[in-house]
mmCIF file of C-alpha atoms and ligand atoms in Angstrom:
data_model
loop_
_atom_site.group_PDB
_atom_site.id
_atom_site.type_symbol
_atom_site.label_atom_id
_atom_site.label_comp_id
_atom_site.label_asym_id
_atom_site.label_seq_id
_atom_site.Cartn_x
_atom_site.Cartn_y
_atom_site.Cartn_z
ATOM 1 C CA MET A 415 83.600 24.250 -140.846
ATOM 2 C CA ALA A 416 81.140 21.533 -141.884
ATOM 3 C CA CYS A 417 83.074 20.922 -145.126
ATOM 4 C CA GLN A 418 86.346 20.522 -143.230
ATOM 5 C CA GLY A 419 84.783 17.949 -140.880
ATOM 6 C CA ARG A 420 83.571 15.867 -143.819
ATOM 7 C CA SER A 421 86.993 15.807 -145.455
ATOM 8 C CA ILE A 422 88.700 14.656 -142.232
ATOM 9 C CA ARG A 423 86.235 11.782 -141.911
ATOM 10 C CA ALA A 424 86.719 10.829 -145.558
ATOM 11 C CA THR A 425 90.505 10.682 -145.087
ATOM 12 C CA ASN A 426 90.228 8.558 -141.942
ATOM 13 C CA ALA A 427 87.858 6.104 -143.609
ATOM 14 C CA ALA A 428 90.625 5.124 -146.024
ATOM 15 C CA ILE A 429 93.075 4.151 -143.267
ATOM 16 C CA MET A 430 93.080 0.458 -142.399
ATOM 17 C CA THR A 431 93.760 -0.113 -138.708
ATOM 18 C CA SER A 432 95.536 -3.265 -137.559
ATOM 19 C CA ALA A 433 96.687 -4.700 -134.254
ATOM 20 C CA ILE A 434 98.710 -7.681 -133.050
ATOM 21 C CA TYR A 435 97.496 -9.771 -130.092
ATOM 22 C CA PRO A 436 100.465 -11.819 -128.872
ATOM 23 C CA GLY A 437 100.412 -14.626 -126.308
ATOM 24 C CA SER A 438 101.112 -18.268 -125.584
ATOM 25 C CA PHE A 439 97.465 -19.380 -125.806
ATOM 26 C CA ASP A 440 98.320 -22.670 -124.085
ATOM 27 C CA PRO A 441 95.398 -23.258 -124.603
ATOM 28 C CA VAL A 442 93.009 -20.571 -125.877
ATOM 29 C CA THR A 443 90.244 -19.740 -123.380
ATOM 30 C CA PHE A 444 86.981 -17.797 -123.580
ATOM 31 C CA GLY A 445 88.925 -14.921 -121.961
ATOM 32 C CA HIS A 446 91.268 -14.721 -124.967
ATOM 33 C CA LEU A 447 88.303 -14.963 -127.371
ATOM 34 C CA ASP A 448 86.539 -12.147 -125.532
ATOM 35 C CA VAL A 449 89.608 -9.903 -125.931
ATOM 36 C CA ILE A 450 89.915 -10.856 -129.621
ATOM 37 C CA SER A 451 86.288 -10.037 -130.336
ATOM 38 C CA ARG A 452 86.625 -6.651 -128.594
ATOM 39 C CA ALA A 453 89.777 -5.951 -130.622
ATOM 40 C CA ALA A 454 87.987 -6.958 -133.829
ATOM 41 C CA HIS A 455 85.411 -4.238 -133.123
ATOM 42 C CA LEU A 456 88.136 -1.639 -132.719
ATOM 43 C CA PHE A 457 90.501 -2.636 -135.543
ATOM 44 C CA ASP A 458 89.954 -3.609 -139.178
ATOM 45 C CA ARG A 459 92.446 -6.435 -138.872
ATOM 46 C CA VAL A 460 93.643 -8.399 -135.823
ATOM 47 C CA VAL A 461 96.712 -10.630 -136.055
ATOM 48 C CA VAL A 462 96.842 -13.177 -133.233
ATOM 49 C CA ALA A 463 100.513 -14.074 -132.790
ATOM 50 C CA VAL A 464 101.118 -17.380 -131.035
ATOM 51 C CA ALA A 465 104.476 -17.323 -129.285
ATOM 52 C CA VAL A 466 106.690 -20.390 -129.310
ATOM 53 C CA SER A 467 107.218 -19.695 -125.556
ATOM 54 C CA GLU A 468 109.802 -22.423 -125.052
ATOM 55 C CA SER A 469 110.817 -21.021 -121.662
ATOM 56 C CA LYS A 470 107.246 -21.570 -120.395
ATOM 57 C CA SER A 471 107.334 -25.274 -121.404
ATOM 58 C CA PRO A 472 103.861 -25.178 -122.960
ATOM 59 C CA LEU A 473 101.594 -28.218 -122.707
ATOM 60 C CA PHE A 474 100.585 -27.933 -126.364
ATOM 61 C CA MET A 475 102.816 -27.788 -129.382
ATOM 62 C CA LEU A 476 102.771 -24.546 -131.342
ATOM 63 C CA GLU A 477 100.827 -26.204 -134.201
ATOM 64 C CA ASP A 478 98.131 -27.425 -131.783
ATOM 65 C CA ARG A 479 97.781 -24.006 -130.166
ATOM 66 C CA ILE A 480 97.429 -22.394 -133.597
ATOM 67 C CA ALA A 481 94.897 -25.029 -134.711
ATOM 68 C CA MET A 482 92.753 -24.574 -131.591
ATOM 69 C CA LEU A 483 92.718 -20.799 -132.077
ATOM 70 C CA SER A 484 92.015 -21.004 -135.806
ATOM 71 C CA GLU A 485 89.100 -23.402 -135.271
ATOM 72 C CA SER A 486 87.704 -21.152 -132.553
ATOM 73 C CA LEU A 487 87.951 -18.067 -134.757
ATOM 74 C CA GLU A 488 86.170 -19.449 -137.795
ATOM 75 C CA GLY A 489 83.610 -16.872 -138.899
ATOM 76 C CA MET A 490 85.834 -13.912 -137.960
ATOM 77 C CA PRO A 491 87.438 -13.043 -141.316
ATOM 78 C CA SER A 492 89.268 -9.980 -139.984
ATOM 79 C CA VAL A 493 91.244 -12.118 -137.524
ATOM 80 C CA GLU A 494 94.249 -14.212 -138.566
ATOM 81 C CA VAL A 495 96.482 -16.502 -136.525
ATOM 82 C CA ILE A 496 100.225 -16.711 -137.080
ATOM 83 C CA PRO A 497 103.219 -18.222 -135.239
ATOM 84 C CA MET A 498 105.691 -15.912 -133.505
ATOM 85 C CA GLU A 499 109.300 -16.783 -132.917
ATOM 86 C CA GLY A 500 111.579 -14.241 -131.283
ATOM 87 C CA LEU A 501 110.797 -10.692 -130.287
ATOM 88 C CA LEU A 502 107.380 -9.104 -130.674
ATOM 89 C CA VAL A 503 109.004 -5.909 -131.949
ATOM 90 C CA ASP A 504 110.571 -7.827 -134.848
ATOM 91 C CA LEU A 505 107.164 -9.251 -135.794
ATOM 92 C CA ALA A 506 105.623 -5.776 -135.490
ATOM 93 C CA ARG A 507 108.279 -4.302 -137.799
ATOM 94 C CA SER A 508 107.996 -7.093 -140.361
ATOM 95 C CA HIS A 509 104.194 -6.666 -140.527
ATOM 96 C CA GLY A 510 104.255 -2.873 -140.217
ATOM 97 C CA ILE A 511 101.769 -3.090 -137.330
ATOM 98 C CA PHE A 512 102.644 -1.014 -134.278
ATOM 99 C CA THR A 513 99.589 -1.505 -132.092
ATOM 100 C CA VAL A 514 99.680 -4.372 -129.601
ATOM 101 C CA ILE A 515 96.652 -5.708 -127.739
ATOM 102 C CA ARG A 516 96.992 -7.233 -124.297
ATOM 103 C CA GLY A 517 94.335 -8.336 -121.837
ATOM 104 C CA LEU A 518 94.105 -6.972 -118.302
ATOM 105 C CA ARG A 519 92.094 -9.154 -115.957
ATOM 106 C CA ALA A 520 93.014 -7.760 -112.575
ATOM 107 C CA VAL A 521 95.567 -5.647 -110.756
ATOM 108 C CA SER A 522 97.758 -8.760 -110.569
ATOM 109 C CA ASP A 523 98.286 -8.597 -114.369
ATOM 110 C CA PHE A 524 99.228 -4.951 -114.260
ATOM 111 C CA GLU A 525 102.841 -5.018 -113.108
ATOM 112 C CA PHE A 526 103.981 -7.564 -115.688
ATOM 113 C CA GLU A 527 101.971 -6.012 -118.519
ATOM 114 C CA PHE A 528 103.189 -2.500 -117.645
ATOM 115 C CA GLN A 529 106.810 -3.681 -117.679
ATOM 116 C CA MET A 530 106.331 -5.486 -121.017
ATOM 117 C CA ALA A 531 104.638 -2.470 -122.609
ATOM 118 C CA LEU A 532 107.443 -0.135 -121.556
ATOM 119 C CA MET A 533 110.185 -2.560 -122.617
ATOM 120 C CA ASN A 534 108.559 -3.053 -126.019
ATOM 121 C CA ARG A 535 108.276 0.700 -126.493
ATOM 122 C CA LYS A 536 111.926 1.102 -125.505
ATOM 123 C CA LEU A 537 112.875 -1.467 -128.157
ATOM 124 C CA GLU A 538 110.557 0.069 -130.769
ATOM 125 C CA PRO A 539 109.322 3.616 -130.010
ATOM 126 C CA ARG A 540 106.480 3.339 -132.562
ATOM 127 C CA LEU A 541 104.894 0.483 -130.613
ATOM 128 C CA GLU A 542 101.819 1.256 -128.479
ATOM 129 C CA THR A 543 100.080 -1.266 -126.231
ATOM 130 C CA VAL A 544 96.305 -1.152 -125.871
ATOM 131 C CA PHE A 545 94.840 -2.945 -122.848
ATOM 132 C CA LEU A 546 91.413 -4.519 -123.070
ATOM 133 C CA THR A 547 89.414 -5.865 -120.148
ATOM 134 C CA PRO A 548 87.245 -8.948 -120.640
ATOM 135 C CA LYS A 549 83.678 -9.536 -119.532
ATOM 136 C CA GLU A 550 83.625 -9.935 -115.699
ATOM 137 C CA ASP A 551 82.839 -13.665 -116.057
ATOM 138 C CA TYR A 552 86.271 -14.243 -117.583
ATOM 139 C CA THR A 553 88.441 -12.171 -115.256
ATOM 140 C CA TYR A 554 89.371 -15.244 -113.198
ATOM 141 C CA LEU A 555 90.169 -17.354 -116.253
ATOM 142 C CA SER A 556 93.700 -18.289 -117.290
ATOM 143 C CA SER A 557 95.206 -21.045 -119.420
ATOM 144 C CA ARG A 558 97.101 -22.252 -116.360
ATOM 145 C CA ILE A 559 93.984 -22.716 -114.209
ATOM 146 C CA VAL A 560 92.120 -24.448 -117.046
ATOM 147 C CA LYS A 561 94.964 -26.984 -117.409
ATOM 148 C CA GLU A 562 94.920 -27.550 -113.653
ATOM 149 C CA VAL A 563 91.144 -28.177 -113.588
ATOM 150 C CA ALA A 564 91.453 -30.549 -116.573
ATOM 151 C CA ARG A 565 94.325 -32.456 -114.945
ATOM 152 C CA LEU A 566 92.239 -33.003 -111.825
ATOM 153 C CA GLY A 567 89.300 -34.299 -113.865
ATOM 154 C CA GLY A 568 87.075 -31.193 -113.772
ATOM 155 C CA ASP A 569 84.749 -30.040 -116.536
ATOM 156 C CA ILE A 570 86.496 -27.389 -118.631
ATOM 157 C CA THR A 571 83.767 -26.903 -121.235
ATOM 158 C CA PRO A 572 82.546 -23.644 -119.616
ATOM 159 C CA PHE A 573 86.030 -22.126 -119.991
ATOM 160 C CA VAL A 574 87.389 -23.086 -123.401
ATOM 161 C CA PRO A 575 85.937 -23.459 -126.903
ATOM 162 C CA ALA A 576 84.780 -26.982 -127.821
ATOM 163 C CA ALA A 577 87.743 -27.586 -130.159
ATOM 164 C CA ALA A 578 90.191 -26.845 -127.366
ATOM 165 C CA ALA A 579 88.278 -28.877 -124.766
ATOM 166 C CA SER A 580 88.466 -32.079 -126.792
ATOM 167 C CA ARG A 581 92.175 -31.598 -127.549
ATOM 168 C CA ILE A 582 93.001 -30.920 -123.887
ATOM 169 C CA CYS A 583 91.175 -34.074 -122.767
ATOM 170 C CA GLU A 584 92.883 -36.088 -125.515
ATOM 171 C CA MET A 585 96.284 -34.713 -124.494
ATOM 172 C CA LEU A 586 95.736 -35.585 -120.849
ATOM 173 C CA ARG A 587 94.464 -39.072 -121.744
ATOM 174 C CA ARG A 588 97.697 -39.672 -123.698
ATOM 175 C CA ALA A 589 99.785 -38.380 -120.783
ATOM 176 C CA VAL A 590 98.288 -40.932 -118.337
HETATM 177 P P1 ADP B 962 101.230 -14.873 -122.052
HETATM 178 O O1 ADP B 962 101.265 -13.893 -123.174
HETATM 179 O O2 ADP B 962 101.686 -14.287 -120.745
HETATM 180 O O3 ADP B 962 101.815 -16.210 -122.355
HETATM 181 P P2 ADP B 962 98.491 -15.733 -122.459
HETATM 182 O O4 ADP B 962 98.732 -16.351 -123.748
HETATM 183 O O5 ADP B 962 97.766 -16.564 -121.450
HETATM 184 O O6 ADP B 962 99.698 -15.121 -121.711
HETATM 185 O O7 ADP B 962 97.624 -14.419 -122.686
HETATM 186 C C1 ADP B 962 97.868 -13.472 -123.688
HETATM 187 C C2 ADP B 962 97.218 -12.178 -123.239
HETATM 188 O O8 ADP B 962 95.858 -12.398 -122.958
HETATM 189 C C3 ADP B 962 97.814 -11.551 -121.986
HETATM 190 O O9 ADP B 962 97.775 -10.147 -122.114
HETATM 191 C C4 ADP B 962 96.871 -11.982 -120.897
HETATM 192 O O10 ADP B 962 96.848 -11.049 -119.821
HETATM 193 C C5 ADP B 962 95.563 -11.973 -121.646
HETATM 194 N N1 ADP B 962 94.589 -12.884 -121.058
HETATM 195 C C6 ADP B 962 94.741 -14.176 -120.699
HETATM 196 N N2 ADP B 962 93.611 -14.671 -120.178
HETATM 197 C C7 ADP B 962 92.720 -13.653 -120.198
HETATM 198 C C8 ADP B 962 91.360 -13.499 -119.745
HETATM 199 N N3 ADP B 962 90.714 -14.466 -119.135
HETATM 200 N N4 ADP B 962 90.784 -12.314 -119.952
HETATM 201 C C9 ADP B 962 91.456 -11.296 -120.532
HETATM 202 N N5 ADP B 962 92.717 -11.352 -120.942
HETATM 203 C C10 ADP B 962 93.343 -12.518 -120.776
#
């Protein structure tokens, strides 16, 4: 019995686990970073996929959103940031990664996330969605509320990484 257990562990050790974390990240917040760091503990490789999200009319261009994330994730070599155009299932197939990470802050997130998870699995039966919950301090945090606070002149440094905070302020200065 003991020998069998060892061989199962040895086989598993050779399997590299990967997951995709998709979103708009307009902009990245400490809530997103919390989810990414939890995912990085669970998976060998985490691919953060930044959606073009044209229909959401993002405040930041795709390149800026990617840059803010990449700067914030320096020092996490198992995490990479890529752009995502089109369907998540197509990205999953092209990368051969069928685990998707999403964050669940509160019950209010549940209905949308549940619908998305089931639709994605309908489109690609191999796809599984794993939900991670952030530290309590970040459950109220969203990109939308951060942009609102910044627009009204509030201090956003407790909510977003430094690289994002300076870009958001710069963006709003230009918009005035
Ligand atoms: P969307 O994918 O809807 O454009 P976001 O880019 O804001 O949304 O977020 C990507 C994912 O991260 C979603 O699953 C969202 O629920 C989750 N998320 C956003 N903010 C937080 C937070 N503060 N804590 C945990 N998860 C979060």
